[in-house]
Coordinates of C-alpha atoms and ligand atoms in Angstrom, one line a residue:
M683 CA -22.0 -31.4 -31.3
T684 CA -24.9 -28.1 -31.3
W685 CA -24.5 -27.9 -28.3
Y686 CA -21.4 -28.2 -26.6
P687 CA -17.3 -27.7 -28.4
V688 CA -16.4 -31.2 -28.8
S689 CA -14.0 -33.2 -31.0
D690 CA -16.8 -34.4 -33.1
H691 CA -15.9 -37.8 -33.7
Q692 CA -16.1 -41.5 -32.3
T693 CA -12.6 -42.5 -32.3
D694 CA -11.4 -39.3 -30.1
K695 CA -13.7 -40.9 -26.8
A696 CA -13.5 -38.7 -23.2
T697 CA -14.9 -39.0 -20.0
Y698 CA -17.4 -36.4 -18.7
S699 CA -18.5 -34.4 -16.2
F700 CA -21.3 -32.6 -16.0
E701 CA -22.1 -29.4 -14.4
I702 CA -26.0 -28.3 -15.1
T703 CA -27.8 -25.4 -13.8
V704 CA -31.4 -24.8 -14.5
P705 CA -34.2 -22.9 -12.7
E706 CA -34.9 -24.9 -9.3
G707 CA -38.1 -27.5 -9.9
K708 CA -36.9 -28.6 -12.9
V709 CA -34.2 -31.7 -12.4
A710 CA -31.2 -32.3 -14.8
V711 CA -29.6 -35.6 -15.4
A712 CA -26.5 -36.9 -17.8
N713 CA -24.7 -39.5 -18.3
G714 CA -23.4 -42.3 -15.5
L715 CA -24.3 -40.8 -12.3
P716 CA -25.0 -38.0 -9.9
A717 CA -21.4 -37.0 -8.2
R718 CA -22.8 -35.3 -5.0
D719 CA -26.7 -33.6 -4.0
P720 CA -27.6 -31.1 -6.1
V721 CA -27.6 -27.6 -4.7
T722 CA -29.9 -24.5 -4.8
E723 CA -29.3 -20.6 -4.5
D724 CA -31.7 -17.7 -5.7
G725 CA -34.1 -20.2 -7.2
W726 CA -31.7 -22.1 -9.7
T727 CA -30.2 -25.6 -8.9
T728 CA -27.1 -27.4 -10.2
W729 CA -27.1 -31.0 -11.0
F730 CA -24.0 -33.0 -10.8
W731 CA -22.8 -35.9 -13.5
D732 CA -20.0 -37.9 -13.8
A733 CA -19.5 -40.6 -16.3
P734 CA -16.2 -42.0 -16.0
D735 CA -16.0 -44.2 -18.8
A736 CA -14.6 -43.6 -21.8
Q737 CA -16.9 -42.1 -24.3
A738 CA -17.9 -40.8 -28.0
S739 CA -19.5 -36.8 -28.4
Y740 CA -22.7 -38.4 -30.2
L741 CA -23.4 -40.6 -26.7
T742 CA -23.2 -37.7 -24.5
T743 CA -26.5 -36.1 -22.9
A744 CA -27.8 -34.1 -21.0
S745 CA -31.0 -33.8 -20.7
V746 CA -34.1 -30.9 -18.4
G747 CA -37.1 -31.5 -17.5
D748 CA -39.9 -32.6 -15.1
F749 CA -38.1 -35.9 -14.3
D750 CA -38.9 -38.0 -11.7
L751 CA -35.8 -39.4 -10.8
R752 CA -35.8 -43.6 -9.7
F753 CA -33.0 -45.0 -8.4
S754 CA -32.9 -49.2 -8.2
E755 CA -29.7 -51.6 -9.1
T756 CA -29.5 -54.5 -10.8
A757 CA -29.3 -58.5 -9.0
E758 CA -25.3 -58.0 -9.2
G759 CA -25.2 -54.4 -8.2
L760 CA -25.1 -52.3 -10.9
P761 CA -26.7 -48.8 -10.4
I762 CA -29.7 -48.0 -12.5
V763 CA -31.2 -44.0 -12.9
D764 CA -34.1 -43.7 -14.5
A765 CA -35.2 -40.3 -15.5
V766 CA -39.3 -40.6 -16.2
D767 CA -41.3 -37.4 -18.0
D768 CA -43.8 -36.6 -15.0
N769 CA -46.0 -35.5 -18.4
L770 CA -46.1 -39.3 -20.7
T771 CA -49.4 -40.0 -21.3
A772 CA -51.6 -42.4 -19.2
T773 CA -50.9 -45.4 -22.3
N774 CA -47.2 -44.4 -22.5
R775 CA -46.5 -44.3 -18.9
A776 CA -48.3 -48.1 -18.3
T777 CA -45.5 -49.2 -21.1
T778 CA -42.7 -47.4 -20.4
E779 CA -43.1 -48.4 -16.4
A780 CA -43.4 -51.9 -17.8
S781 CA -40.1 -52.3 -20.0
L782 CA -38.2 -50.0 -17.7
A783 CA -39.3 -52.4 -14.5
L784 CA -37.2 -55.3 -17.2
Q785 CA -33.9 -53.5 -17.5
A786 CA -32.3 -55.0 -15.0
D787 CA -32.9 -58.5 -16.7
M788 CA -32.1 -57.6 -19.3
I789 CA -28.9 -56.9 -18.9
G790 CA -28.5 -60.2 -16.9
F791 CA -29.1 -61.8 -20.0
L792 CA -27.2 -59.6 -21.8
E793 CA -24.0 -60.5 -19.5
A794 CA -25.1 -63.9 -19.5
A795 CA -25.2 -63.9 -23.4
F796 CA -21.8 -62.0 -24.0
V797 CA -19.4 -59.9 -21.2
P798 CA -20.4 -57.9 -18.4
Y799 CA -22.7 -55.0 -18.4
P800 CA -19.4 -52.3 -20.0
F801 CA -20.3 -49.2 -17.4
N802 CA -20.6 -48.5 -14.1
S803 CA -24.4 -47.4 -14.7
S804 CA -27.5 -47.7 -16.4
G805 CA -31.1 -46.4 -16.6
A806 CA -33.1 -44.1 -19.1
I807 CA -34.5 -40.9 -20.1
V808 CA -38.5 -40.5 -20.8
D809 CA -38.9 -37.6 -22.3
D810 CA -41.9 -35.9 -23.4
D811 CA -40.8 -34.8 -26.8
T812 CA -43.5 -33.9 -30.0
V813 CA -41.2 -36.4 -32.0
G814 CA -40.6 -39.9 -31.6
Y815 CA -37.1 -41.3 -31.7
A816 CA -34.7 -43.7 -29.3
L817 CA -31.1 -43.1 -29.0
E818 CA -28.3 -45.2 -26.9
T819 CA -26.9 -41.9 -25.1
Q820 CA -23.9 -43.9 -22.6
T821 CA -25.4 -45.0 -19.6
R822 CA -28.7 -44.1 -20.1
P823 CA -30.5 -44.1 -23.4
V824 CA -33.3 -41.6 -24.2
Y825 CA -36.5 -42.7 -25.5
S826 CA -38.9 -40.0 -26.7
R827 CA -42.5 -40.1 -25.5
V828 CA -43.3 -44.1 -24.7
A829 CA -40.5 -47.2 -23.7
R830 CA -41.4 -49.5 -25.9
E831 CA -40.1 -53.5 -24.4
S832 CA -37.8 -53.9 -28.2
T833 CA -36.7 -50.6 -27.7
V834 CA -35.3 -50.6 -24.6
V835 CA -34.0 -54.4 -25.2
H836 CA -32.2 -52.7 -27.9
E837 CA -30.8 -49.7 -27.1
L838 CA -29.3 -52.1 -23.7
A839 CA -27.8 -53.8 -26.3
H840 CA -25.6 -50.8 -27.5
Q841 CA -23.6 -50.0 -24.2
W842 CA -22.1 -53.2 -25.9
F843 CA -22.2 -53.0 -29.6
G844 CA -22.0 -49.3 -30.6
D845 CA -21.1 -47.7 -27.0
A846 CA -18.4 -50.0 -25.6
V847 CA -17.0 -51.0 -29.2
S848 CA -18.1 -48.4 -30.8
P849 CA -17.9 -47.4 -34.9
G850 CA -14.3 -46.7 -36.1
R851 CA -15.8 -44.8 -39.3
W852 CA -19.4 -43.9 -39.6
Q853 CA -19.8 -46.9 -43.4
D854 CA -19.3 -49.5 -39.6
I855 CA -23.0 -48.2 -39.2
W856 CA -24.2 -51.8 -39.5
L857 CA -21.8 -52.7 -36.3
N858 CA -24.6 -50.8 -33.9
E859 CA -28.2 -51.6 -35.8
G860 CA -27.2 -55.0 -36.7
W861 CA -25.8 -56.5 -33.4
A862 CA -29.0 -54.2 -31.9
T863 CA -31.4 -55.6 -33.7
Y864 CA -30.3 -59.7 -33.5
V865 CA -30.3 -59.0 -29.9
E866 CA -33.9 -57.7 -30.1
W867 CA -34.1 -61.3 -32.0
L868 CA -32.6 -63.2 -29.1
W869 CA -34.6 -61.8 -26.5
S870 CA -38.0 -62.6 -28.0
E871 CA -36.7 -66.2 -28.1
H872 CA -35.7 -65.9 -24.9
S873 CA -38.9 -64.0 -23.6
G874 CA -40.7 -67.2 -25.3
R875 CA -42.1 -65.2 -28.6
E876 CA -40.4 -65.0 -32.1
T877 CA -36.8 -66.9 -32.3
A878 CA -33.9 -65.4 -33.8
Q879 CA -34.9 -68.1 -36.7
M880 CA -38.3 -66.4 -37.5
S881 CA -37.1 -63.4 -37.4
F882 CA -34.0 -64.4 -39.8
D883 CA -36.8 -66.1 -42.1
D884 CA -39.1 -62.5 -42.2
V885 CA -36.5 -61.2 -43.6
M886 CA -35.9 -63.4 -46.2
D887 CA -39.1 -63.9 -47.2
I888 CA -38.7 -60.0 -48.9
P889 CA -38.5 -60.4 -51.7
A890 CA -35.6 -60.5 -53.8
D891 CA -36.5 -57.6 -56.8
N892 CA -37.3 -55.6 -53.2
A893 CA -35.6 -52.1 -53.1
F894 CA -34.2 -53.7 -49.7
W895 CA -31.1 -56.0 -50.9
E896 CA -29.8 -53.0 -52.9
L897 CA -28.1 -50.9 -50.7
P898 CA -24.4 -52.4 -49.2
I899 CA -24.8 -52.5 -45.6
A900 CA -20.6 -52.1 -45.8
D901 CA -20.9 -48.3 -47.3
P902 CA -24.1 -47.7 -47.7
G903 CA -23.5 -43.7 -47.5
A904 CA -23.9 -40.8 -45.4
D905 CA -27.4 -40.5 -46.5
D906 CA -28.4 -44.2 -45.9
L907 CA -26.7 -44.8 -42.9
F908 CA -29.9 -45.4 -40.8
E909 CA -32.2 -47.4 -43.3
A910 CA -34.1 -50.2 -42.8
P911 CA -31.4 -52.6 -44.3
I912 CA -28.7 -51.4 -41.5
Y913 CA -30.7 -53.0 -38.8
D914 CA -32.7 -55.7 -40.4
R915 CA -29.7 -57.0 -43.4
G916 CA -27.3 -56.5 -40.3
A917 CA -29.1 -58.6 -38.7
A918 CA -29.2 -61.5 -40.5
T919 CA -26.0 -61.2 -41.6
L920 CA -25.0 -62.3 -38.0
H921 CA -27.8 -65.0 -37.1
A922 CA -25.5 -66.2 -40.9
L923 CA -22.9 -65.6 -40.0
R924 CA -24.0 -67.4 -36.8
G925 CA -25.3 -70.4 -38.7
K926 CA -21.7 -70.6 -40.8
I927 CA -19.3 -70.8 -38.2
G928 CA -21.3 -72.4 -35.5
D929 CA -22.4 -70.9 -32.1
D930 CA -19.4 -71.5 -29.7
A931 CA -17.2 -69.9 -32.8
F932 CA -19.3 -67.1 -33.1
L933 CA -19.2 -66.3 -28.8
A934 CA -16.1 -66.8 -29.3
A935 CA -15.9 -64.5 -31.7
T936 CA -18.3 -61.6 -30.1
R937 CA -16.3 -62.2 -26.4
E938 CA -13.2 -61.1 -28.3
W939 CA -14.5 -58.0 -30.5
L940 CA -16.2 -56.6 -27.0
T941 CA -12.7 -57.7 -25.0
R942 CA -10.3 -56.2 -28.0
Y943 CA -12.5 -53.2 -29.0
D944 CA -13.9 -51.6 -25.7
D945 CA -14.1 -48.9 -24.8
S946 CA -12.0 -47.7 -28.7
T947 CA -13.7 -48.4 -32.4
G948 CA -13.8 -51.4 -34.4
T949 CA -14.5 -51.6 -38.2
T950 CA -16.2 -54.5 -40.7
E951 CA -12.6 -55.6 -41.6
D952 CA -11.8 -55.5 -37.7
F953 CA -15.2 -58.3 -37.6
Q954 CA -14.4 -60.6 -40.6
A955 CA -10.9 -60.8 -39.5
I956 CA -11.9 -61.5 -35.9
S957 CA -15.1 -63.8 -37.2
E958 CA -12.5 -66.0 -39.3
E959 CA -9.9 -66.0 -36.4
A960 CA -12.6 -67.8 -34.0
S961 CA -13.6 -70.0 -36.5
G962 CA -10.2 -71.1 -38.4
Q963 CA -12.4 -70.3 -41.8
D964 CA -11.9 -68.0 -44.8
L965 CA -15.3 -65.6 -44.0
Q966 CA -14.4 -63.3 -47.3
A967 CA -17.0 -64.6 -49.5
F968 CA -19.5 -64.4 -47.0
F969 CA -19.0 -60.8 -46.4
D970 CA -19.3 -60.5 -49.4
V971 CA -22.2 -61.8 -50.6
W972 CA -24.0 -60.7 -46.8
L973 CA -22.6 -57.0 -46.9
R974 CA -21.2 -55.5 -49.7
A975 CA -22.7 -57.4 -52.8
P976 CA -26.4 -56.1 -53.2
G977 CA -28.8 -58.8 -54.1
R978 CA -30.5 -61.0 -51.9
P979 CA -27.9 -63.4 -50.4
T980 CA -29.1 -66.9 -51.6
T981 CA -25.8 -69.1 -51.0
W982 CA -23.5 -68.2 -48.6
Ligands
ZN2303 ZN1 -30.2 -48.7 -32.6

């Protein structure tokens, strides 16, 4: 909302096309795929990008820099466009290249687990910014300074959980961050490292009197949208739900969630309803204990 006029709410998705004119020699990268070759005239180059999938305004990006622009694809032919800053440190570059090389495998893992990749392309923008962060900008997440493996699988998970299905209200943000964190756990297990159960146990080992357990996940308030419990208790909620309703119902609910609300938004109440439909169970007490009541859950 600081660089283009827009109805800045995720319930008002739109398609985007970009024309970005920059000094010759600089690269401009955005969401989606190149619409045509860049055009250079009088020392300025115009770059054209087209993002034809419905997109929330907060997931839109236009990045300009000294990028090495690289094109590849997954085994199924999904285009991957990576823009990697020329100026990363050697250590960060090595970490980044190793992580980006896993993108096709990660997308395949997520497609096998859930539903097909929701957009026309994927990839990454890795910039040598002064502060560290990452953001799941649609089709092309932004990584500041370095792209670590756990962060890359987190941002790719957001393409399904957050981007294709966006939170209906910002208070539903745990549906973004809990899911992306849970996919980190699943990827770790898939890669032969810590299992999802071990990650869950790590969360439950946080002492009951720790402030971690005080934040109400389903409505954390504007100042606490991105606090650690949104991520970790959110992921633990999903693991506990899977245990309660079983793998088959959990998978059916997840696929229904990603199908029914694709290119749209959903709320915590919508997610609860789908989980109840898939399992045939009344889950009001479960979601109250995990998302609405403060305190470390003991029974659910
Ligand atoms: Zn996230």
